[in-house]
PDB file of C-alpha atoms and ligand atoms in Angstrom:
ATOM      1  CA  UNK A   1      97.289  68.046 104.349  1.00 67.00           C
ATOM      2  CA  UNK A   2      96.970  65.704 101.409  1.00 70.00           C
ATOM      3  CA  UNK A   3      94.863  62.626 102.116  1.00 93.00           C
ATOM      4  CA  UNK A   4      95.835  60.999  98.851  1.00 97.00           C
ATOM      5  CA  UNK A   5      99.264  61.515  97.325  1.00 98.00           C
ATOM      6  CA  UNK A   6     100.496  60.561  93.877  1.00 98.00           C
ATOM      7  CA  UNK A   7     103.884  58.811  93.719  1.00 98.00           C
ATOM      8  CA  UNK A   8     105.125  57.432  90.402  1.00 97.00           C
ATOM      9  CA  UNK A   9     101.769  56.417  88.960  1.00 97.00           C
ATOM     10  CA  UNK A  10     100.121  55.351  92.221  1.00 98.00           C
ATOM     11  CA  UNK A  11      97.541  57.194  94.325  1.00 98.00           C
ATOM     12  CA  UNK A  12      98.459  56.326  97.924  1.00 98.00           C
ATOM     13  CA  UNK A  13      97.130  57.238 101.349  1.00 97.00           C
ATOM     14  CA  UNK A  14      99.337  60.153 102.404  1.00 96.00           C
ATOM     15  CA  UNK A  15     100.848  58.263 105.372  1.00 96.00           C
ATOM     16  CA  UNK A  16     101.888  55.441 103.040  1.00 97.00           C
ATOM     17  CA  UNK A  17     103.440  57.656 100.353  1.00 97.00           C
ATOM     18  CA  UNK A  18     107.226  57.326 100.434  1.00 96.00           C
ATOM     19  CA  UNK A  19     110.326  58.055  98.398  1.00 96.00           C
ATOM     20  CA  UNK A  20     113.266  55.685  98.258  1.00 97.00           C
ATOM     21  CA  UNK A  21     115.984  56.537 100.834  1.00 96.00           C
ATOM     22  CA  UNK A  22     118.428  57.043  97.966  1.00 97.00           C
ATOM     23  CA  UNK A  23     116.192  59.383  96.032  1.00 98.00           C
ATOM     24  CA  UNK A  24     118.535  62.052  94.724  1.00 98.00           C
ATOM     25  CA  UNK A  25     116.217  64.837  95.873  1.00 98.00           C
ATOM     26  CA  UNK A  26     117.001  63.965  99.498  1.00 97.00           C
ATOM     27  CA  UNK A  27     120.745  63.432  99.019  1.00 97.00           C
ATOM     28  CA  UNK A  28     121.609  66.134  96.475  1.00 98.00           C
ATOM     29  CA  UNK A  29     118.518  68.402  96.191  1.00 98.00           C
ATOM     30  CA  UNK A  30     118.501  66.942  92.693  1.00 98.00           C
ATOM     31  CA  UNK A  31     114.987  67.785  91.640  1.00 98.00           C
ATOM     32  CA  UNK A  32     112.554  70.519  90.735  1.00 98.00           C
ATOM     33  CA  UNK A  33     109.099  71.505  91.904  1.00 98.00           C
ATOM     34  CA  UNK A  34     106.064  73.638  91.176  1.00 98.00           C
ATOM     35  CA  UNK A  35     103.270  74.939  93.376  1.00 98.00           C
ATOM     36  CA  UNK A  36      99.954  75.654  91.645  1.00 98.00           C
ATOM     37  CA  UNK A  37      96.972  77.370  93.257  1.00 97.00           C
ATOM     38  CA  UNK A  38      93.540  75.759  93.159  1.00 97.00           C
ATOM     39  CA  UNK A  39      90.296  77.714  93.225  1.00 96.00           C
ATOM     40  CA  UNK A  40      86.897  76.015  92.968  1.00 94.00           C
ATOM     41  CA  UNK A  41      88.719  72.752  92.268  1.00 96.00           C
ATOM     42  CA  UNK A  42      90.501  74.231  89.229  1.00 96.00           C
ATOM     43  CA  UNK A  43      94.136  75.107  88.687  1.00 97.00           C
ATOM     44  CA  UNK A  44      95.177  78.758  88.334  1.00 97.00           C
ATOM     45  CA  UNK A  45      97.416  79.390  85.309  1.00 97.00           C
ATOM     46  CA  UNK A  46      98.529  75.731  84.897  1.00 97.00           C
ATOM     47  CA  UNK A  47     100.128  76.217  81.466  1.00 97.00           C
ATOM     48  CA  UNK A  48     102.497  78.900  82.823  1.00 98.00           C
ATOM     49  CA  UNK A  49     103.543  76.538  85.614  1.00 98.00           C
ATOM     50  CA  UNK A  50     104.093  73.654  83.173  1.00 98.00           C
ATOM     51  CA  UNK A  51     106.182  75.897  80.918  1.00 98.00           C
ATOM     52  CA  UNK A  52     108.392  76.887  83.850  1.00 98.00           C
ATOM     53  CA  UNK A  53     108.593  73.261  84.987  1.00 98.00           C
ATOM     54  CA  UNK A  54     109.852  72.159  81.572  1.00 98.00           C
ATOM     55  CA  UNK A  55     112.400  74.965  81.626  1.00 98.00           C
ATOM     56  CA  UNK A  56     113.665  73.976  85.103  1.00 98.00           C
ATOM     57  CA  UNK A  57     113.926  70.330  84.016  1.00 98.00           C
ATOM     58  CA  UNK A  58     115.710  71.261  80.797  1.00 98.00           C
ATOM     59  CA  UNK A  59     118.242  73.438  82.654  1.00 98.00           C
ATOM     60  CA  UNK A  60     119.096  70.405  84.825  1.00 98.00           C
ATOM     61  CA  UNK A  61     119.104  68.012  81.852  1.00 97.00           C
ATOM     62  CA  UNK A  62     116.123  66.119  83.219  1.00 97.00           C
ATOM     63  CA  UNK A  63     112.994  64.935  81.440  1.00 95.00           C
ATOM     64  CA  UNK A  64     109.333  65.060  82.273  1.00 97.00           C
ATOM     65  CA  UNK A  65     108.592  61.312  82.371  1.00 96.00           C
ATOM     66  CA  UNK A  66     105.119  61.812  80.862  1.00 98.00           C
ATOM     67  CA  UNK A  67     103.424  64.262  78.528  1.00 98.00           C
ATOM     68  CA  UNK A  68     102.213  67.596  79.913  1.00 98.00           C
ATOM     69  CA  UNK A  69      98.636  66.440  79.191  1.00 98.00           C
ATOM     70  CA  UNK A  70      99.077  63.295  81.279  1.00 98.00           C
ATOM     71  CA  UNK A  71     100.725  65.310  84.049  1.00 98.00           C
ATOM     72  CA  UNK A  72      97.742  67.676  84.014  1.00 98.00           C
ATOM     73  CA  UNK A  73      95.316  64.738  84.261  1.00 98.00           C
ATOM     74  CA  UNK A  74      97.272  63.287  87.196  1.00 98.00           C
ATOM     75  CA  UNK A  75      97.202  66.623  89.026  1.00 98.00           C
ATOM     76  CA  UNK A  76      93.455  66.957  88.390  1.00 98.00           C
ATOM     77  CA  UNK A  77      92.983  63.444  89.747  1.00 98.00           C
ATOM     78  CA  UNK A  78      94.883  64.319  92.945  1.00 98.00           C
ATOM     79  CA  UNK A  79      92.626  67.368  93.339  1.00 98.00           C
ATOM     80  CA  UNK A  80      89.542  65.188  92.802  1.00 97.00           C
ATOM     81  CA  UNK A  81      90.611  62.430  95.182  1.00 98.00           C
ATOM     82  CA  UNK A  82      91.418  64.998  97.881  1.00 98.00           C
ATOM     83  CA  UNK A  83      88.138  66.849  97.226  1.00 97.00           C
ATOM     84  CA  UNK A  84      90.215  70.011  97.139  1.00 97.00           C
ATOM     85  CA  UNK A  85      88.191  73.131  96.512  1.00 95.00           C
ATOM     86  CA  UNK A  86      90.648  75.860  97.495  1.00 95.00           C
ATOM     87  CA  UNK A  87      94.333  75.356  98.156  1.00 96.00           C
ATOM     88  CA  UNK A  88      97.629  74.343  96.628  1.00 97.00           C
ATOM     89  CA  UNK A  89      98.934  71.486  94.534  1.00 98.00           C
ATOM     90  CA  UNK A  90     102.592  70.609  95.036  1.00 98.00           C
ATOM     91  CA  UNK A  91     104.421  68.815  92.254  1.00 98.00           C
ATOM     92  CA  UNK A  92     107.965  67.503  92.625  1.00 98.00           C
ATOM     93  CA  UNK A  93     110.069  65.749  90.043  1.00 98.00           C
ATOM     94  CA  UNK A  94     113.363  64.392  91.240  1.00 98.00           C
ATOM     95  CA  UNK A  95     116.087  62.838  89.123  1.00 98.00           C
ATOM     96  CA  UNK A  96     115.149  59.481  90.708  1.00 98.00           C
ATOM     97  CA  UNK A  97     116.833  57.018  93.030  1.00 98.00           C
ATOM     98  CA  UNK A  98     120.195  55.312  92.531  1.00 97.00           C
ATOM     99  CA  UNK A  99     123.190  54.351  94.698  1.00 97.00           C
ATOM    100  CA  UNK A 100     124.666  57.596  96.005  1.00 97.00           C
ATOM    101  CA  UNK A 101     127.104  59.089  93.522  1.00 97.00           C
ATOM    102  CA  UNK A 102     127.560  62.727  92.546  1.00 98.00           C
ATOM    103  CA  UNK A 103     127.853  61.696  88.907  1.00 98.00           C
ATOM    104  CA  UNK A 104     124.414  61.420  87.363  1.00 97.00           C
ATOM    105  CA  UNK A 105     123.666  57.793  86.456  1.00 95.00           C
ATOM    106  CA  UNK A 106     122.707  57.102  82.838  1.00 92.00           C
ATOM    107  CA  UNK A 107     119.750  54.825  83.447  1.00 90.00           C
ATOM    108  CA  UNK A 108     117.684  56.570  86.050  1.00 95.00           C
ATOM    109  CA  UNK A 109     113.966  57.238  86.056  1.00 95.00           C
ATOM    110  CA  UNK A 110     112.511  60.439  87.447  1.00 97.00           C
ATOM    111  CA  UNK A 111     110.365  60.295  90.582  1.00 98.00           C
ATOM    112  CA  UNK A 112     107.083  62.219  90.417  1.00 98.00           C
ATOM    113  CA  UNK A 113     105.192  63.269  93.538  1.00 98.00           C
ATOM    114  CA  UNK A 114     101.949  65.270  93.640  1.00 98.00           C
ATOM    115  CA  UNK A 115     100.263  66.412  96.859  1.00 98.00           C
ATOM    116  CA  UNK A 116      97.309  68.689  97.488  1.00 97.00           C
ATOM    117  CA  UNK A 117      96.377  70.687 100.534  1.00 96.00           C
ATOM    118  CA  UNK A 118      93.680  73.062 101.585  1.00 96.00           C
ATOM    119  CA  UNK A 119      94.471  76.744 102.187  1.00 92.00           C
ATOM    120  CA  UNK A 120      92.561  79.993 102.181  1.00 85.00           C
ATOM    121  CA  UNK A 121      92.379  81.577  98.732  1.00 75.00           C
ATOM    122  CA  UNK A 122      93.851  85.014  98.005  1.00 77.00           C
ATOM    123  CA  UNK A 123      96.492  85.090 100.733  1.00 77.00           C
ATOM    124  CA  UNK A 124      94.203  85.095 103.789  1.00 84.00           C
ATOM    125  CA  UNK A 125      94.547  87.648 106.596  1.00 89.00           C
ATOM    126  CA  UNK A 126      97.942  89.047 105.517  1.00 92.00           C
ATOM    127  CA  UNK A 127      96.564  89.958 102.104  1.00 94.00           C
ATOM    128  CA  UNK A 128      93.853  92.070 103.741  1.00 93.00           C
ATOM    129  CA  UNK A 129      95.814  93.716 106.544  1.00 96.00           C
ATOM    130  CA  UNK A 130      99.320  93.847 105.123  1.00 98.00           C
ATOM    131  CA  UNK A 131     102.422  92.210 106.578  1.00 98.00           C
ATOM    132  CA  UNK A 132     105.846  93.044 107.991  1.00 98.00           C
ATOM    133  CA  UNK A 133     108.949  91.735 106.288  1.00 98.00           C
ATOM    134  CA  UNK A 134     112.652  91.730 107.037  1.00 98.00           C
ATOM    135  CA  UNK A 135     115.622  92.027 104.678  1.00 98.00           C
ATOM    136  CA  UNK A 136     118.497  89.565 104.788  1.00 98.00           C
ATOM    137  CA  UNK A 137     121.462  88.680 102.608  1.00 98.00           C
ATOM    138  CA  UNK A 138     120.790  86.466  99.574  1.00 98.00           C
ATOM    139  CA  UNK A 139     123.155  83.526 100.142  1.00 98.00           C
ATOM    140  CA  UNK A 140     121.674  81.212  97.481  1.00 98.00           C
ATOM    141  CA  UNK A 141     123.492  79.551  94.589  1.00 98.00           C
ATOM    142  CA  UNK A 142     123.803  81.417  91.287  1.00 97.00           C
ATOM    143  CA  UNK A 143     120.812  79.759  89.553  1.00 98.00           C
ATOM    144  CA  UNK A 144     117.704  80.500  91.619  1.00 98.00           C
ATOM    145  CA  UNK A 145     115.867  80.958  88.306  1.00 98.00           C
ATOM    146  CA  UNK A 146     115.677  77.147  88.282  1.00 98.00           C
ATOM    147  CA  UNK A 147     112.876  76.077  90.610  1.00 98.00           C
ATOM    148  CA  UNK A 148     114.961  73.387  92.267  1.00 98.00           C
ATOM    149  CA  UNK A 149     114.186  71.791  95.631  1.00 98.00           C
ATOM    150  CA  UNK A 150     117.494  73.179  96.900  1.00 98.00           C
ATOM    151  CA  UNK A 151     115.826  75.634  99.276  1.00 98.00           C
ATOM    152  CA  UNK A 152     117.955  75.657 102.428  1.00 98.00           C
ATOM    153  CA  UNK A 153     118.930  79.368 102.199  1.00 98.00           C
ATOM    154  CA  UNK A 154     115.261  80.210 101.546  1.00 98.00           C
ATOM    155  CA  UNK A 155     114.214  78.131 104.564  1.00 98.00           C
ATOM    156  CA  UNK A 156     116.770  79.866 106.806  1.00 98.00           C
ATOM    157  CA  UNK A 157     115.743  83.317 105.568  1.00 98.00           C
ATOM    158  CA  UNK A 158     112.026  82.633 106.086  1.00 98.00           C
ATOM    159  CA  UNK A 159     112.737  81.178 109.499  1.00 98.00           C
ATOM    160  CA  UNK A 160     114.722  84.269 110.454  1.00 98.00           C
ATOM    161  CA  UNK A 161     111.673  86.323 109.434  1.00 98.00           C
ATOM    162  CA  UNK A 162     109.361  84.138 111.528  1.00 98.00           C
ATOM    163  CA  UNK A 163     111.668  84.446 114.549  1.00 98.00           C
ATOM    164  CA  UNK A 164     111.425  88.231 114.213  1.00 98.00           C
ATOM    165  CA  UNK A 165     107.645  88.123 113.911  1.00 98.00           C
ATOM    166  CA  UNK A 166     107.680  88.899 110.175  1.00 98.00           C
ATOM    167  CA  UNK A 167     105.843  87.202 107.321  1.00 98.00           C
ATOM    168  CA  UNK A 168     108.626  87.073 104.732  1.00 98.00           C
ATOM    169  CA  UNK A 169     112.317  87.786 104.184  1.00 98.00           C
ATOM    170  CA  UNK A 170     113.390  89.866 101.186  1.00 99.00           C
ATOM    171  CA  UNK A 171     116.740  88.706  99.865  1.00 98.00           C
ATOM    172  CA  UNK A 172     119.413  91.345  99.308  1.00 98.00           C
ATOM    173  CA  UNK A 173     122.327  90.944  96.919  1.00 98.00           C
ATOM    174  CA  UNK A 174     125.621  91.332  98.771  1.00 93.00           C
ATOM    175  CA  UNK A 175     127.525  94.464  97.772  1.00 91.00           C
ATOM    176  CA  UNK A 176     127.291  98.185  98.349  1.00 91.00           C
ATOM    177  CA  UNK A 177     124.109  98.740  96.396  1.00 95.00           C
ATOM    178  CA  UNK A 178     121.878  96.475  98.512  1.00 97.00           C
ATOM    179  CA  UNK A 179     119.605  95.417  95.651  1.00 98.00           C
ATOM    180  CA  UNK A 180     116.505  93.447  96.654  1.00 98.00           C
ATOM    181  CA  UNK A 181     116.310  90.412  94.366  1.00 98.00           C
ATOM    182  CA  UNK A 182     113.140  88.632  95.545  1.00 98.00           C
ATOM    183  CA  UNK A 183     111.610  87.097  98.655  1.00 98.00           C
ATOM    184  CA  UNK A 184     112.399  83.682 100.171  1.00 98.00           C
ATOM    185  CA  UNK A 185     109.244  82.357  98.497  1.00 98.00           C
ATOM    186  CA  UNK A 186     107.800  85.344  96.637  1.00 98.00           C
ATOM    187  CA  UNK A 187     108.604  88.138  94.206  1.00 98.00           C
ATOM    188  CA  UNK A 188     109.060  91.670  95.519  1.00 99.00           C
ATOM    189  CA  UNK A 189     107.589  94.968  94.364  1.00 98.00           C
ATOM    190  CA  UNK A 190     107.540  98.633  95.342  1.00 98.00           C
ATOM    191  CA  UNK A 191     105.524 101.646  94.257  1.00 98.00           C
ATOM    192  CA  UNK A 192     107.811 104.682  94.169  1.00 96.00           C
ATOM    193  CA  UNK A 193     106.787 108.100  95.500  1.00 95.00           C
ATOM    194  CA  UNK A 194     106.191 109.116  91.859  1.00 93.00           C
ATOM    195  CA  UNK A 195     103.774 106.191  91.387  1.00 93.00           C
ATOM    196  CA  UNK A 196     105.991 103.830  89.388  1.00 94.00           C
ATOM    197  CA  UNK A 197     105.414 100.137  90.053  1.00 98.00           C
ATOM    198  CA  UNK A 198     108.857  98.501  90.132  1.00 98.00           C
ATOM    199  CA  UNK A 199     109.948  94.865  90.296  1.00 98.00           C
ATOM    200  CA  UNK A 200     113.347  93.223  89.757  1.00 98.00           C
ATOM    201  CA  UNK A 201     113.995  92.222  86.107  1.00 98.00           C
ATOM    202  CA  UNK A 202     113.986  88.554  85.156  1.00 98.00           C
ATOM    203  CA  UNK A 203     117.304  86.735  84.802  1.00 98.00           C
ATOM    204  CA  UNK A 204     119.357  84.052  86.508  1.00 98.00           C
ATOM    205  CA  UNK A 205     119.293  85.780  89.889  1.00 98.00           C
ATOM    206  CA  UNK A 206     115.623  85.164  90.640  1.00 98.00           C
ATOM    207  CA  UNK A 207     112.645  82.954  89.946  1.00 98.00           C
ATOM    208  CA  UNK A 208     110.416  84.050  87.103  1.00 98.00           C
ATOM    209  CA  UNK A 209     107.213  84.131  89.147  1.00 98.00           C
ATOM    210  CA  UNK A 210     104.048  82.994  87.419  1.00 98.00           C
ATOM    211  CA  UNK A 211     102.048  85.408  89.590  1.00 98.00           C
ATOM    212  CA  UNK A 212     104.563  88.181  88.877  1.00 98.00           C
ATOM    213  CA  UNK A 213     104.404  87.707  85.117  1.00 98.00           C
ATOM    214  CA  UNK A 214     100.618  87.522  85.063  1.00 98.00           C
ATOM    215  CA  UNK A 215     100.422  90.698  87.160  1.00 98.00           C
ATOM    216  CA  UNK A 216     102.757  92.571  84.824  1.00 98.00           C
ATOM    217  CA  UNK A 217     100.395  91.733  81.917  1.00 98.00           C
ATOM    218  CA  UNK A 218      97.242  92.550  83.875  1.00 98.00           C
ATOM    219  CA  UNK A 219      98.652  95.827  85.206  1.00 97.00           C
ATOM    220  CA  UNK A 220      99.919  97.007  81.827  1.00 97.00           C
ATOM    221  CA  UNK A 221      96.701  96.144  80.038  1.00 97.00           C
ATOM    222  CA  UNK A 222      94.832  98.115  82.702  1.00 97.00           C
ATOM    223  CA  UNK A 223      96.945 101.243  82.286  1.00 95.00           C
ATOM    224  CA  UNK A 224      99.295 100.721  85.246  1.00 96.00           C
ATOM    225  CA  UNK A 225     102.898 101.268  84.243  1.00 95.00           C
ATOM    226  CA  UNK A 226     105.310  98.585  85.498  1.00 98.00           C
ATOM    227  CA  UNK A 227     109.081  98.981  85.364  1.00 98.00           C
ATOM    228  CA  UNK A 228     111.252  95.887  85.534  1.00 98.00           C
ATOM    229  CA  UNK A 229     114.359  97.313  87.139  1.00 98.00           C
ATOM    230  CA  UNK A 230     116.381  96.700  90.294  1.00 98.00           C
ATOM    231  CA  UNK A 231     115.581  98.648  93.458  1.00 98.00           C
ATOM    232  CA  UNK A 232     117.522  99.009  96.703  1.00 98.00           C
ATOM    233  CA  UNK A 233     116.660  98.451 100.348  1.00 98.00           C
ATOM    234  CA  UNK A 234     116.623 102.234 100.856  1.00 98.00           C
ATOM    235  CA  UNK A 235     114.266 102.720  97.911  1.00 98.00           C
ATOM    236  CA  UNK A 236     111.982 100.045  99.359  1.00 98.00           C
ATOM    237  CA  UNK A 237     111.963 101.605 102.813  1.00 98.00           C
ATOM    238  CA  UNK A 238     111.140 105.036 101.410  1.00 97.00           C
ATOM    239  CA  UNK A 239     108.621 103.784  98.817  1.00 98.00           C
ATOM    240  CA  UNK A 240     105.007 104.850  99.009  1.00 98.00           C
ATOM    241  CA  UNK A 241     103.874 101.205  98.836  1.00 98.00           C
ATOM    242  CA  UNK A 242     105.388  97.742  98.740  1.00 98.00           C
ATOM    243  CA  UNK A 243     103.985  94.277  98.112  1.00 98.00           C
ATOM    244  CA  UNK A 244     104.918  90.694  97.366  1.00 98.00           C
ATOM    245  CA  UNK A 245     103.424  88.107  95.034  1.00 98.00           C
ATOM    246  CA  UNK A 246     103.320  84.313  94.948  1.00 98.00           C
ATOM    247  CA  UNK A 247     101.148  81.353  94.078  1.00 98.00           C
ATOM    248  CA  UNK A 248     100.434  80.632  97.723  1.00 96.00           C
ATOM    249  CA  UNK A 249      99.539  84.202  98.777  1.00 96.00           C
ATOM    250  CA  UNK A 250      98.676  86.010  95.513  1.00 97.00           C
ATOM    251  CA  UNK A 251      99.243  89.746  96.276  1.00 98.00           C
ATOM    252  CA  UNK A 252     100.220  90.670  99.839  1.00 98.00           C
ATOM    253  CA  UNK A 253     100.738  94.319 100.857  1.00 98.00           C
ATOM    254  CA  UNK A 254     103.944  95.001 102.801  1.00 98.00           C
ATOM    255  CA  UNK A 255     103.444  97.707 105.419  1.00 98.00           C
ATOM    256  CA  UNK A 256     106.699  97.420 107.352  1.00 98.00           C
ATOM    257  CA  UNK A 257     110.270  96.631 106.283  1.00 98.00           C
ATOM    258  CA  UNK A 258     112.835  95.988 109.053  1.00 98.00           C
ATOM    259  CA  UNK A 259     110.683  98.062 111.410  1.00 98.00           C
ATOM    260  CA  UNK A 260     110.303 101.005 108.966  1.00 98.00           C
ATOM    261  CA  UNK A 261     106.708 101.873 108.232  1.00 98.00           C
ATOM    262  CA  UNK A 262     105.959 101.934 104.474  1.00 98.00           C
ATOM    263  CA  UNK A 263     103.898 104.925 103.342  1.00 94.00           C
ATOM    264  CA  UNK A 264     101.280 105.562 106.003  1.00 94.00           C
ATOM    265  CA  UNK A 265     101.625 101.992 107.313  1.00 95.00           C
ATOM    266  CA  UNK A 266      98.426 100.839 105.608  1.00 95.00           C
ATOM    267  CA  UNK A 267      97.731  98.898 102.401  1.00 96.00           C
ATOM    268  CA  UNK A 268      98.169 101.406  99.551  1.00 97.00           C
ATOM    269  CA  UNK A 269      95.758 102.102  96.663  1.00 98.00           C
ATOM    270  CA  UNK A 270      98.013 100.816  93.855  1.00 98.00           C
ATOM    271  CA  UNK A 271      98.623  97.554  95.718  1.00 98.00           C
ATOM    272  CA  UNK A 272      94.898  97.147  96.370  1.00 98.00           C
ATOM    273  CA  UNK A 273      94.128  97.801  92.671  1.00 98.00           C
ATOM    274  CA  UNK A 274      96.714  95.199  91.585  1.00 98.00           C
ATOM    275  CA  UNK A 275      95.458  92.739  94.176  1.00 98.00           C
ATOM    276  CA  UNK A 276      91.926  93.100  92.832  1.00 97.00           C
ATOM    277  CA  UNK A 277      93.084  92.666  89.227  1.00 98.00           C
ATOM    278  CA  UNK A 278      94.873  89.441  90.140  1.00 98.00           C
ATOM    279  CA  UNK A 279      92.149  88.016  92.413  1.00 96.00           C
ATOM    280  CA  UNK A 280      89.543  88.685  89.711  1.00 96.00           C
ATOM    281  CA  UNK A 281      91.771  87.058  87.097  1.00 97.00           C
ATOM    282  CA  UNK A 282      92.300  83.960  89.283  1.00 96.00           C
ATOM    283  CA  UNK A 283      88.571  83.565  89.939  1.00 93.00           C
ATOM    284  CA  UNK A 284      87.713  84.161  86.287  1.00 92.00           C
ATOM    285  CA  UNK A 285      90.330  81.765  84.958  1.00 88.00           C
ATOM    286  CA  UNK A 286      88.937  79.080  87.257  1.00 85.00           C
ATOM    287  CA  UNK A 287      85.459  79.497  85.860  1.00 65.00           C
ATOM    288  CA  UNK A 288      83.884  81.287  88.812  1.00 53.00           C
ATOM    289  CA  UNK A 289      83.237  85.009  88.392  1.00 44.00           C
TER     290      UNK A 289
HETATM  291  N1  PDD B   1     107.163  80.044  95.937  1.00 77.76           N
HETATM  292  N2  PDD B   1     110.466  83.504  94.306  1.00 77.76           N
HETATM  293  C1  PDD B   1     110.671  82.377  95.010  1.00 77.76           C
HETATM  294  C2  PDD B   1     112.033  82.120  95.572  1.00 77.76           C
HETATM  295  C3  PDD B   1     109.620  81.450  95.198  1.00 77.76           C
HETATM  296  O1  PDD B   1     109.827  80.308  95.875  1.00 77.76           O
HETATM  297  C4  PDD B   1     108.343  81.754  94.657  1.00 77.76           C
HETATM  298  C5  PDD B   1     107.197  80.803  94.790  1.00 77.76           C
HETATM  299  C6  PDD B   1     108.175  82.947  93.936  1.00 77.76           C
HETATM  300  C7  PDD B   1     106.859  83.331  93.317  1.00 77.76           C
HETATM  301  O2  PDD B   1     106.620  82.557  92.197  1.00 77.76           O
HETATM  302  P1  PDD B   1     105.140  82.144  91.752  1.00 77.76           P
HETATM  303  O3  PDD B   1     104.386  83.392  91.578  1.00 77.76           O
HETATM  304  O4  PDD B   1     105.342  81.405  90.499  1.00 77.76           O
HETATM  305  O5  PDD B   1     104.585  81.285  92.874  1.00 77.76           O
HETATM  306  C8  PDD B   1     109.260  83.790  93.770  1.00 77.76           C
HETATM  307  C9  PDD B   1     106.227  78.938  96.038  1.00 77.76           C
HETATM  308  C10 PDD B   1     104.829  79.346  96.152  1.00 77.76           C
HETATM  309  C11 PDD B   1     106.684  78.018  97.131  1.00 77.76           C
HETATM  310  O6  PDD B   1     107.858  77.743  97.170  1.00 77.76           O
HETATM  311  O7  PDD B   1     105.875  77.549  97.903  1.00 77.76           O
END
């Protein structure tokens, strides 16, 4: 866990870092967040995360209470003070604290929190061996493209997965078609029997994953065709490969969906190729080849 946490301009011992009880993030989920991977003490793809952060804030009519450059310096300082070599930086910006009222107060100042914690790079054991996932209904609000801290449906879905011994829950749009939108904290991909790499198209229904978007670029520039189109639970279960992507786990092969073995039940060659492309990119972009 973080030893030193940033709260509104102060670097505090983690056990002394607090939000006000009337912070709107706790009462209304009125805030946004980002998670950025750290390798060799450097941030992976920070500009893409800042761009998405600004978009999330803008969609909620909030402001970043400092310039992106100052934010970047603060995050780097949290990394330095925590002596973080490999792990994750968590950044949360809430609307701020004010007497509880659904109506957004005019004069309110955003609350900024930055924490850092150690974790294994490149997704750890699951990324090497592959993981099982479950599917469950997507019961989130209609704007999960905004990276808001309103994550209760995601928490319940992931917890359901954990209770069933699975690593992740893939969220399925209600309706006859059973379209897989994304995971509770990841984007979702399949490789069809004809070798097409498929992931759900961007839009309001899902988060525009930084890892996802980087992988689309890397794959295409390395001759791997990627189709951004919806796919169903049945297509996923009968795919030759499946995988998920996120900042915290990079590329993780999925070898079992709801108890159905995917392909031959082992990490597939296309997934492994994409995983290598992304891991190499992350190392390279952090200055360590
Ligand atoms: N989760 N979809 C959802 C719902 C997510 O929460 C995440 C990220 C992603 C993948 O996005 P990215 O590649 O930008 O991390 C997709 C983060 C890691 C989290 O909540 O911890």
